[in-house]
Amino acid sequence: MEGRALRDRAEAFDQEFPFRLLADVDRSVGRAYGVVRPPEDQYAAFARRFSYLIDPGGRIARVYEVADVKRHADAVLADLERLREAR
C-alpha cells in the first residue's frame, strides 16, 4: 500500500490516540521484532501477539507474549508502575 491507500487506512482507524499507528503492510517491522510466523504455519497471515513496554529512553523495557488478553493490560500497568518507582 502506498500514499493515499495508507492514509485511507490510517483514517479508518483514527481513534485520536496520542501516538501514530503503523500499517506494516510489508511485514518489515514484524520481522524486525520477531513476530512474523513462518510461511508453513497455519496462521502465517497473522503476526504472533506480542507487545513491548518502551521506557522513556526509547529502549524496550519488557517484552510480553500475550496469551491472556484480559490480564495483559493489568500486567503492563503493574510493570509501568514498577518502572516509575525505580526512577
N, C-alpha and C. Protein backbone atom coordinates (compact mmCIF):
# COMPACT_ATOMS: atom_id res chain seq x y z
N MET A 1 0.83 -1.18 0.00
CA MET A 1 0.00 0.00 0.00
C MET A 1 0.87 1.24 0.00
N GLU A 2 0.47 2.20 -0.76
CA GLU A 2 1.26 3.41 -0.80
C GLU A 2 0.36 4.62 -0.71
N GLY A 3 0.98 5.74 -0.35
CA GLY A 3 0.35 7.05 -0.40
C GLY A 3 -1.07 7.11 0.11
N ARG A 4 -1.99 7.36 -0.80
CA ARG A 4 -3.40 7.58 -0.45
C ARG A 4 -4.01 6.36 0.24
N ALA A 5 -3.67 5.16 -0.20
CA ALA A 5 -4.23 3.95 0.41
C ALA A 5 -3.84 3.85 1.88
N LEU A 6 -2.59 4.19 2.19
CA LEU A 6 -2.16 4.17 3.60
C LEU A 6 -2.89 5.23 4.40
N ARG A 7 -3.06 6.42 3.84
CA ARG A 7 -3.78 7.48 4.55
C ARG A 7 -5.23 7.06 4.80
N ASP A 8 -5.85 6.46 3.79
CA ASP A 8 -7.24 6.00 3.96
C ASP A 8 -7.34 4.97 5.07
N ARG A 9 -6.40 4.04 5.11
CA ARG A 9 -6.42 3.00 6.14
C ARG A 9 -6.20 3.63 7.52
N ALA A 10 -5.26 4.55 7.63
CA ALA A 10 -4.99 5.22 8.90
C ALA A 10 -6.22 6.00 9.36
N GLU A 11 -6.89 6.68 8.44
CA GLU A 11 -8.08 7.45 8.81
C GLU A 11 -9.20 6.53 9.27
N ALA A 12 -9.28 5.35 8.71
CA ALA A 12 -10.33 4.40 9.11
C ALA A 12 -10.14 3.96 10.55
N PHE A 13 -8.91 3.98 11.02
CA PHE A 13 -8.61 3.56 12.39
C PHE A 13 -8.38 4.74 13.32
N ASP A 14 -8.69 5.95 12.87
CA ASP A 14 -8.43 7.14 13.67
C ASP A 14 -9.27 7.12 14.94
N GLN A 15 -8.59 6.93 16.06
CA GLN A 15 -9.25 6.91 17.36
C GLN A 15 -8.71 8.01 18.26
N GLU A 16 -8.00 8.95 17.66
CA GLU A 16 -7.40 10.05 18.41
C GLU A 16 -6.43 9.55 19.48
N PHE A 17 -5.65 8.53 19.13
CA PHE A 17 -4.62 8.03 20.03
C PHE A 17 -3.54 9.10 20.17
N PRO A 18 -2.84 9.15 21.31
CA PRO A 18 -1.78 10.13 21.47
C PRO A 18 -0.46 9.65 20.83
N PHE A 19 -0.56 8.79 19.84
CA PHE A 19 0.61 8.27 19.13
C PHE A 19 0.17 7.88 17.73
N ARG A 20 1.14 7.72 16.85
CA ARG A 20 0.85 7.34 15.47
C ARG A 20 0.72 5.82 15.36
N LEU A 21 -0.17 5.37 14.49
CA LEU A 21 -0.32 3.94 14.23
C LEU A 21 0.53 3.58 13.02
N LEU A 22 0.97 2.35 13.00
CA LEU A 22 1.80 1.86 11.91
C LEU A 22 1.03 0.80 11.13
N ALA A 23 0.97 0.95 9.81
CA ALA A 23 0.43 -0.09 8.94
C ALA A 23 1.62 -0.84 8.36
N ASP A 24 1.92 -2.00 8.89
CA ASP A 24 3.10 -2.78 8.50
C ASP A 24 2.75 -3.69 7.34
N VAL A 25 2.42 -3.09 6.20
CA VAL A 25 1.91 -3.86 5.07
C VAL A 25 2.93 -4.80 4.45
N ASP A 26 4.22 -4.50 4.59
CA ASP A 26 5.23 -5.39 4.02
C ASP A 26 5.86 -6.30 5.08
N ARG A 27 5.37 -6.21 6.30
CA ARG A 27 5.80 -7.04 7.44
C ARG A 27 7.26 -6.81 7.84
N SER A 28 7.86 -5.73 7.41
CA SER A 28 9.26 -5.48 7.75
C SER A 28 9.43 -5.20 9.25
N VAL A 29 8.50 -4.50 9.85
CA VAL A 29 8.58 -4.23 11.28
C VAL A 29 8.34 -5.53 12.06
N GLY A 30 7.36 -6.30 11.63
CA GLY A 30 7.09 -7.59 12.27
C GLY A 30 8.29 -8.51 12.23
N ARG A 31 9.00 -8.51 11.10
CA ARG A 31 10.22 -9.33 11.00
C ARG A 31 11.28 -8.80 11.96
N ALA A 32 11.43 -7.49 12.04
CA ALA A 32 12.44 -6.89 12.92
C ALA A 32 12.18 -7.24 14.38
N TYR A 33 10.92 -7.34 14.76
CA TYR A 33 10.56 -7.65 16.15
C TYR A 33 10.33 -9.14 16.38
N GLY A 34 10.51 -9.95 15.34
CA GLY A 34 10.42 -11.40 15.50
C GLY A 34 9.02 -11.94 15.73
N VAL A 35 8.00 -11.28 15.18
CA VAL A 35 6.64 -11.74 15.41
C VAL A 35 5.96 -12.33 14.17
N VAL A 36 6.66 -12.31 13.03
CA VAL A 36 6.09 -12.90 11.81
C VAL A 36 6.19 -14.41 11.93
N ARG A 37 5.10 -15.08 11.62
CA ARG A 37 5.07 -16.54 11.67
C ARG A 37 5.72 -17.12 10.41
N PRO A 38 6.28 -18.32 10.50
CA PRO A 38 6.86 -18.94 9.30
C PRO A 38 5.76 -19.25 8.28
N PRO A 39 6.10 -19.27 7.00
CA PRO A 39 5.10 -19.48 5.95
C PRO A 39 4.30 -20.77 6.09
N GLU A 40 4.91 -21.82 6.67
CA GLU A 40 4.20 -23.10 6.80
C GLU A 40 3.22 -23.13 7.98
N ASP A 41 3.25 -22.12 8.83
CA ASP A 41 2.33 -22.04 9.97
C ASP A 41 0.91 -21.83 9.45
N GLN A 42 -0.04 -22.54 10.02
CA GLN A 42 -1.43 -22.40 9.55
C GLN A 42 -1.98 -20.99 9.76
N TYR A 43 -1.35 -20.22 10.64
CA TYR A 43 -1.78 -18.85 10.88
C TYR A 43 -0.76 -17.84 10.37
N ALA A 44 -0.04 -18.20 9.30
CA ALA A 44 1.04 -17.36 8.78
C ALA A 44 0.58 -15.96 8.41
N ALA A 45 -0.69 -15.79 8.10
CA ALA A 45 -1.20 -14.46 7.73
C ALA A 45 -1.28 -13.51 8.92
N PHE A 46 -1.16 -14.05 10.13
CA PHE A 46 -1.30 -13.24 11.34
C PHE A 46 0.00 -13.23 12.13
N ALA A 47 0.39 -12.06 12.59
CA ALA A 47 1.57 -11.96 13.43
C ALA A 47 1.30 -12.61 14.78
N ARG A 48 2.36 -13.11 15.40
CA ARG A 48 2.22 -13.59 16.78
C ARG A 48 1.92 -12.39 17.65
N ARG A 49 1.21 -12.59 18.73
CA ARG A 49 0.75 -11.48 19.56
C ARG A 49 1.77 -11.18 20.66
N PHE A 50 2.52 -10.11 20.44
CA PHE A 50 3.48 -9.62 21.41
C PHE A 50 3.22 -8.13 21.61
N SER A 51 3.59 -7.63 22.77
CA SER A 51 3.61 -6.19 22.96
C SER A 51 4.89 -5.84 23.69
N TYR A 52 5.25 -4.58 23.61
CA TYR A 52 6.53 -4.11 24.13
C TYR A 52 6.30 -2.88 24.99
N LEU A 53 6.91 -2.88 26.16
CA LEU A 53 6.89 -1.72 27.03
C LEU A 53 8.17 -0.95 26.76
N ILE A 54 8.03 0.26 26.27
CA ILE A 54 9.18 1.09 25.89
C ILE A 54 9.43 2.12 26.98
N ASP A 55 10.67 2.20 27.45
CA ASP A 55 10.97 3.15 28.52
C ASP A 55 11.14 4.56 27.95
N PRO A 56 11.22 5.58 28.80
CA PRO A 56 11.34 6.95 28.31
C PRO A 56 12.57 7.19 27.42
N GLY A 57 13.59 6.35 27.55
CA GLY A 57 14.77 6.48 26.70
C GLY A 57 14.63 5.81 25.35
N GLY A 58 13.45 5.21 25.10
CA GLY A 58 13.20 4.55 23.83
C GLY A 58 13.69 3.12 23.77
N ARG A 59 14.08 2.56 24.93
CA ARG A 59 14.55 1.17 24.98
C ARG A 59 13.42 0.24 25.36
N ILE A 60 13.48 -0.97 24.88
CA ILE A 60 12.49 -1.98 25.24
C ILE A 60 12.75 -2.41 26.68
N ALA A 61 11.81 -2.12 27.56
CA ALA A 61 11.95 -2.46 28.98
C ALA A 61 11.39 -3.84 29.29
N ARG A 62 10.41 -4.26 28.51
CA ARG A 62 9.77 -5.57 28.76
C ARG A 62 9.10 -6.04 27.49
N VAL A 63 9.17 -7.33 27.25
CA VAL A 63 8.50 -7.97 26.11
C VAL A 63 7.45 -8.90 26.66
N TYR A 64 6.25 -8.83 26.12
CA TYR A 64 5.14 -9.67 26.57
C TYR A 64 4.66 -10.53 25.41
N GLU A 65 4.61 -11.83 25.61
CA GLU A 65 3.91 -12.70 24.67
C GLU A 65 2.50 -12.78 25.21
N VAL A 66 1.56 -12.22 24.49
CA VAL A 66 0.21 -12.06 25.00
C VAL A 66 -0.60 -13.33 24.76
N ALA A 67 -0.87 -14.03 25.84
CA ALA A 67 -1.69 -15.24 25.77
C ALA A 67 -3.07 -14.98 26.37
N ASP A 68 -3.12 -14.15 27.39
CA ASP A 68 -4.37 -13.84 28.08
C ASP A 68 -4.64 -12.35 27.93
N VAL A 69 -5.44 -12.01 26.94
CA VAL A 69 -5.71 -10.62 26.61
C VAL A 69 -6.34 -9.88 27.79
N LYS A 70 -7.21 -10.54 28.52
CA LYS A 70 -7.90 -9.88 29.63
C LYS A 70 -6.94 -9.46 30.74
N ARG A 71 -5.89 -10.23 30.99
CA ARG A 71 -4.94 -9.92 32.06
C ARG A 71 -3.75 -9.10 31.59
N HIS A 72 -3.59 -9.00 30.30
CA HIS A 72 -2.40 -8.35 29.75
C HIS A 72 -2.29 -6.89 30.19
N ALA A 73 -3.34 -6.13 30.09
CA ALA A 73 -3.29 -4.71 30.46
C ALA A 73 -2.87 -4.54 31.92
N ASP A 74 -3.38 -5.38 32.80
CA ASP A 74 -3.00 -5.29 34.22
C ASP A 74 -1.51 -5.55 34.41
N ALA A 75 -0.97 -6.52 33.69
CA ALA A 75 0.45 -6.83 33.80
C ALA A 75 1.31 -5.66 33.31
N VAL A 76 0.91 -5.05 32.20
CA VAL A 76 1.65 -3.91 31.67
C VAL A 76 1.58 -2.73 32.64
N LEU A 77 0.39 -2.45 33.16
CA LEU A 77 0.25 -1.34 34.10
C LEU A 77 1.08 -1.55 35.37
N ALA A 78 1.13 -2.78 35.86
CA ALA A 78 1.94 -3.08 37.05
C ALA A 78 3.42 -2.87 36.75
N ASP A 79 3.87 -3.31 35.59
CA ASP A 79 5.27 -3.11 35.21
C ASP A 79 5.58 -1.63 35.00
N LEU A 80 4.65 -0.91 34.44
CA LEU A 80 4.82 0.52 34.24
C LEU A 80 4.98 1.23 35.58
N GLU A 81 4.18 0.85 36.54
CA GLU A 81 4.29 1.43 37.88
C GLU A 81 5.64 1.10 38.51
N ARG A 82 6.13 -0.14 38.34
CA ARG A 82 7.45 -0.50 38.86
C ARG A 82 8.55 0.33 38.20
N LEU A 83 8.43 0.57 36.92
CA LEU A 83 9.42 1.40 36.22
C LEU A 83 9.40 2.83 36.77
N ARG A 84 8.22 3.35 37.02
CA ARG A 84 8.10 4.71 37.57
C ARG A 84 8.73 4.77 38.95
N GLU A 85 8.50 3.77 39.78
CA GLU A 85 9.04 3.76 41.13
C GLU A 85 10.56 3.65 41.12
N ALA A 86 11.11 2.97 40.12
CA ALA A 86 12.56 2.78 40.03
C ALA A 86 13.29 4.05 39.59
N ARG A 87 12.58 4.99 39.05
CA ARG A 87 13.21 6.23 38.55
C ARG A 87 13.51 7.20 39.65
